[in-house]
PDB file of C-alpha atoms in Angstrom:
ATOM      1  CA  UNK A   1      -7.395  20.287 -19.145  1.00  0.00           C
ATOM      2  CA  UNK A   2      -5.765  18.521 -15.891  1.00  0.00           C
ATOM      3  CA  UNK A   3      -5.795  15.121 -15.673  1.00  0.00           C
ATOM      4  CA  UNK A   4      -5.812  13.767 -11.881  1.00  0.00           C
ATOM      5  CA  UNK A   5      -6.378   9.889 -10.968  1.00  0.00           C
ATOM      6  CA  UNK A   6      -9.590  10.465  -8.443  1.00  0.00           C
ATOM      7  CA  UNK A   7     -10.008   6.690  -7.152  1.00  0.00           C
ATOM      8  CA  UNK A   8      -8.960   3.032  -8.021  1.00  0.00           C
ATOM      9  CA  UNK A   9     -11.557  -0.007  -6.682  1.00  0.00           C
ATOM     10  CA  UNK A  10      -8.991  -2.760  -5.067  1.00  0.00           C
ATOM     11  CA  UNK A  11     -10.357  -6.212  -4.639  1.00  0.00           C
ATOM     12  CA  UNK A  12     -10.248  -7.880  -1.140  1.00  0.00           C
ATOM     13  CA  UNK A  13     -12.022 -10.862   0.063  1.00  0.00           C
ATOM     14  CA  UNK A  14     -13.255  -8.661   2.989  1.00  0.00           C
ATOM     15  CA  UNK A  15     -13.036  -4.794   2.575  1.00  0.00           C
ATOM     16  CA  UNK A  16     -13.218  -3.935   5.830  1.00  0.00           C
ATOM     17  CA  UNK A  17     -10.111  -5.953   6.531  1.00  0.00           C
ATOM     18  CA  UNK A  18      -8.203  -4.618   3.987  1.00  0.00           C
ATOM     19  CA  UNK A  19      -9.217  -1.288   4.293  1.00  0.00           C
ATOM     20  CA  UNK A  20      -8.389  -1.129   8.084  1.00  0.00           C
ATOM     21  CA  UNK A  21      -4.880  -3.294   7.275  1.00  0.00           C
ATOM     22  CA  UNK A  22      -3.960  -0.601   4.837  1.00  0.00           C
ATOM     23  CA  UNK A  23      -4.995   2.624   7.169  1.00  0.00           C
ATOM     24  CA  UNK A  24      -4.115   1.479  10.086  1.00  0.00           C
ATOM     25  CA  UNK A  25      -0.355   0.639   8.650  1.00  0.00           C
ATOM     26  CA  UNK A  26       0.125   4.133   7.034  1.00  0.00           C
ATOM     27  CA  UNK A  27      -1.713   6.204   9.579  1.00  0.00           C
ATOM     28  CA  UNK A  28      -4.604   6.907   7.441  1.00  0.00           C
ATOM     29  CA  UNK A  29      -8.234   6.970   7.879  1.00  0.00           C
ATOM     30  CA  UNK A  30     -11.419   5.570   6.288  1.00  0.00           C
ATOM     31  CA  UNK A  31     -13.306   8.495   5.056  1.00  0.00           C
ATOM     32  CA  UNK A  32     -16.274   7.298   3.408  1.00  0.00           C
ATOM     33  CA  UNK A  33     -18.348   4.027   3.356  1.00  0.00           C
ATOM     34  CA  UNK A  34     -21.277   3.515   0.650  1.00  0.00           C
ATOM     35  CA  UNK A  35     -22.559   0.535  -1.352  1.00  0.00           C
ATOM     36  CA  UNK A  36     -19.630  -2.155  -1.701  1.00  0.00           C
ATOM     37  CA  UNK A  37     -16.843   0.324  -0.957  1.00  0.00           C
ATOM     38  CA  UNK A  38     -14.937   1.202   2.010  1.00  0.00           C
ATOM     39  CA  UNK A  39     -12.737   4.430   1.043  1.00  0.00           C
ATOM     40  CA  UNK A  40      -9.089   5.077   2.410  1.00  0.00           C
ATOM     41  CA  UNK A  41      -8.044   8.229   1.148  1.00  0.00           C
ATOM     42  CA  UNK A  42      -4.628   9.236   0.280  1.00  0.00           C
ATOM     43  CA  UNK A  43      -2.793  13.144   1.094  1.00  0.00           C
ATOM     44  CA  UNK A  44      -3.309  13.746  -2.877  1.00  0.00           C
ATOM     45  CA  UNK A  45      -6.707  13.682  -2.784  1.00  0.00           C
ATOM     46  CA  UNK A  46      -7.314  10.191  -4.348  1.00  0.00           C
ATOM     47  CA  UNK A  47      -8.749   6.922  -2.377  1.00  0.00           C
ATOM     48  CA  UNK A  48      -8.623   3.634  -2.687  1.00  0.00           C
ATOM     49  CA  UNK A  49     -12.007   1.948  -2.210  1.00  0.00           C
ATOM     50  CA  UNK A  50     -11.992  -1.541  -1.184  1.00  0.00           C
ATOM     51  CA  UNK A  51     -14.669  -3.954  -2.378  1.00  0.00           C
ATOM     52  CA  UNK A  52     -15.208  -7.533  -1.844  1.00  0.00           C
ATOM     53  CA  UNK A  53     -15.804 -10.074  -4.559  1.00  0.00           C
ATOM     54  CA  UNK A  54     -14.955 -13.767  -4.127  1.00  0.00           C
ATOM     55  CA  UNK A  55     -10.896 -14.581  -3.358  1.00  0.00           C
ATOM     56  CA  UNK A  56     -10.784 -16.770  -6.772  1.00  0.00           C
ATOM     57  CA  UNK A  57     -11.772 -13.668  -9.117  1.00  0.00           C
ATOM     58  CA  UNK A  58      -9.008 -11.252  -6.815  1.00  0.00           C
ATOM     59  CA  UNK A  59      -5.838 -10.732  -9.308  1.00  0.00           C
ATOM     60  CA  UNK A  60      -3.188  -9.790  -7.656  1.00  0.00           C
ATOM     61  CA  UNK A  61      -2.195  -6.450  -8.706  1.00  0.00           C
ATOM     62  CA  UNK A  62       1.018  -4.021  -7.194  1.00  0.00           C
ATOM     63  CA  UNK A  63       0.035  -0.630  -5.047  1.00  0.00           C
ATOM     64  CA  UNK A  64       3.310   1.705  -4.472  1.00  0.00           C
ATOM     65  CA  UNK A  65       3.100   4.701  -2.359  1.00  0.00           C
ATOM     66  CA  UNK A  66       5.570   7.424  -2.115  1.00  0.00           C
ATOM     67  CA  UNK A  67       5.803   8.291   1.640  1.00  0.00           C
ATOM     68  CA  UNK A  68       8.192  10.626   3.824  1.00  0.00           C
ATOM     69  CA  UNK A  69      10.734   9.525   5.627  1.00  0.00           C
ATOM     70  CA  UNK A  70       9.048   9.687   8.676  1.00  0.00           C
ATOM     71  CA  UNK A  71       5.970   8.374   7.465  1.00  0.00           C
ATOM     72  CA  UNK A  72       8.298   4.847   6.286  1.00  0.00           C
ATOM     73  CA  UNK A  73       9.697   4.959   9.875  1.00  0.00           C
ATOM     74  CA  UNK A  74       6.161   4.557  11.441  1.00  0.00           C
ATOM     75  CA  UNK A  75       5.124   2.358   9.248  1.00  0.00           C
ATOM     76  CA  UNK A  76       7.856  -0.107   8.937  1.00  0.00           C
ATOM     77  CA  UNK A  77       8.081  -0.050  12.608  1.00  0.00           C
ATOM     78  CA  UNK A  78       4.062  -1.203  11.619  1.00  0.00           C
ATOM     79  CA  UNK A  79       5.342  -3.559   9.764  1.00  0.00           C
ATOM     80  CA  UNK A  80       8.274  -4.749  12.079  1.00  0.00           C
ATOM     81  CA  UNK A  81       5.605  -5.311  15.851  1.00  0.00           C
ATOM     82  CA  UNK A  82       2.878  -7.270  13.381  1.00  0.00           C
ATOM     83  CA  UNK A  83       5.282  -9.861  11.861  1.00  0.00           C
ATOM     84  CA  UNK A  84       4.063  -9.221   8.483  1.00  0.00           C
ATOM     85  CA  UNK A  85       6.532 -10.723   6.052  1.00  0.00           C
ATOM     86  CA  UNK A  86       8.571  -7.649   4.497  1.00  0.00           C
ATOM     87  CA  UNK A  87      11.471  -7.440   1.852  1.00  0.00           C
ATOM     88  CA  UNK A  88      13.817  -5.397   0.145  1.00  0.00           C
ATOM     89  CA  UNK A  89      12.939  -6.440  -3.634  1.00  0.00           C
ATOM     90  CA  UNK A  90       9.695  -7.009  -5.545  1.00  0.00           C
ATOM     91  CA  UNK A  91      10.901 -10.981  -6.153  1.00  0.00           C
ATOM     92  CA  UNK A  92      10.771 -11.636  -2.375  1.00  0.00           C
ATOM     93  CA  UNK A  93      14.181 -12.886  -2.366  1.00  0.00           C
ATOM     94  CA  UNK A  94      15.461 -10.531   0.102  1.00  0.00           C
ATOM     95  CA  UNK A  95      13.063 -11.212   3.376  1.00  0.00           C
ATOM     96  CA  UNK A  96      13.363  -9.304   6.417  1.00  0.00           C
ATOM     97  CA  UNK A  97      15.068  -6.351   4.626  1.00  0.00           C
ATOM     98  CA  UNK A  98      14.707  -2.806   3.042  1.00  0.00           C
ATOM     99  CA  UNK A  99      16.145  -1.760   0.025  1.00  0.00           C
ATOM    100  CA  UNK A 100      18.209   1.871  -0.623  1.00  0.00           C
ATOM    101  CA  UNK A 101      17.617   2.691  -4.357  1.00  0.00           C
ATOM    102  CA  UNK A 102      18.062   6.264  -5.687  1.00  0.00           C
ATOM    103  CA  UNK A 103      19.250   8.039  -2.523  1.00  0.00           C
ATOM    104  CA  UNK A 104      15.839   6.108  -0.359  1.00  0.00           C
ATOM    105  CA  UNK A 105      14.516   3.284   1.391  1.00  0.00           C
ATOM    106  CA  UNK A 106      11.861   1.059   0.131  1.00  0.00           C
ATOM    107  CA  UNK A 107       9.791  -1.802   1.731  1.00  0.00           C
ATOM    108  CA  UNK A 108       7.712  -4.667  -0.470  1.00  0.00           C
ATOM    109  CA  UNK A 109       4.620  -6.341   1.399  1.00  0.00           C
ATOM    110  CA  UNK A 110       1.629  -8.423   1.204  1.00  0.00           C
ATOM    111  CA  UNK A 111      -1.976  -7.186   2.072  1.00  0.00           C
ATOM    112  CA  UNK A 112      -4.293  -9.270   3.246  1.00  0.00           C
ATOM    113  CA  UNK A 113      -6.032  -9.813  -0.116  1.00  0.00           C
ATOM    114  CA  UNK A 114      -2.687 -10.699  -1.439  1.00  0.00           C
ATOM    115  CA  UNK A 115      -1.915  -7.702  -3.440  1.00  0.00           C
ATOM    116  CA  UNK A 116       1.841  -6.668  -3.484  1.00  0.00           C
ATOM    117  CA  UNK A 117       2.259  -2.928  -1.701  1.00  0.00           C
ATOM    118  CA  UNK A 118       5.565  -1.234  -1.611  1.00  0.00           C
ATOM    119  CA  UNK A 119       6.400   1.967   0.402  1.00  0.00           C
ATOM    120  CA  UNK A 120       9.681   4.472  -0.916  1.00  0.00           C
ATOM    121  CA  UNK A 121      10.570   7.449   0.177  1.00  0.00           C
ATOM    122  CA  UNK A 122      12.018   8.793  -3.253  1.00  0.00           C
ATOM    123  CA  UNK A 123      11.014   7.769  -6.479  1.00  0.00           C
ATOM    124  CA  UNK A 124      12.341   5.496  -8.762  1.00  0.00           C
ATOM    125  CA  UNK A 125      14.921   7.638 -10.668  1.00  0.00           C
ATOM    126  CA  UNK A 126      15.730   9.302  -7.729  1.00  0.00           C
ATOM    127  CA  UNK A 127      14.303  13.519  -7.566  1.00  0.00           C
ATOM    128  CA  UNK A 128      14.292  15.485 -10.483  1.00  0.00           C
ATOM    129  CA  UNK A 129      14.589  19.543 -10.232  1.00  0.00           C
TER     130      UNK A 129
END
């Protein structure tokens, strides 16, 4: 038997916000709307639906996506024309910057429900054959 992560519900104070933030930086689309959930889906198959609930129950949680590299291009160039505060570690000491771990680049942001998203183009540990 396969075992394959189909969804994961991420809490936003406003779904449709989020949901938009998050396609609209990576090039993606909404694909489905129904009940609380707004659905971006991902290449793999799985989405993320958004749902809102009230900002004091929202724990921040941390989203990492493995992207191309010309998918991190767009996206930081996203990231780069909106002014949305972007750095090169997960401790936000290194604003303004990318990091270069295993042999890639990697990017650590804020969405607008305050969850911490990261983009990197290889994974951590660098390619295995």
């Amino acid at each position: 038997m396969t075992v394959e992560l189909n969804h994961t519900i991420v809490h936003a104070r406003d779904n449709r916000e989020s949901a938009q933030f998050f396609a609209d930086l990576l090039g993606l689309e909404i694909t489905a709307e129904w009940g609380p959930f707004i659905a971006v889906g991902l290449s793999n198959g799985v989405t993320l639906d958004f749902a809102t609930i009230p900002a004091d129950h929202i724990a921040m949680q941390h989203y990492a996506f493995l992207v191309s590299e010309e998918e991190f291009d767009a996206a930081y160039v996203r990231i780069s024309e909106r002014g949305i505060e972007h750095y090169a570690d997960p401790h936000r000491q290194q604003p303004g910057a990318i990091n270069h771990n295993d042999g890639g680049r990697g990017v650590y942001f804020m969405d607008p429900a305050g969850h911490a998203m990261e983009l990197i183009t290889v994974p951590y540990g660098g390619w295995t054959s």
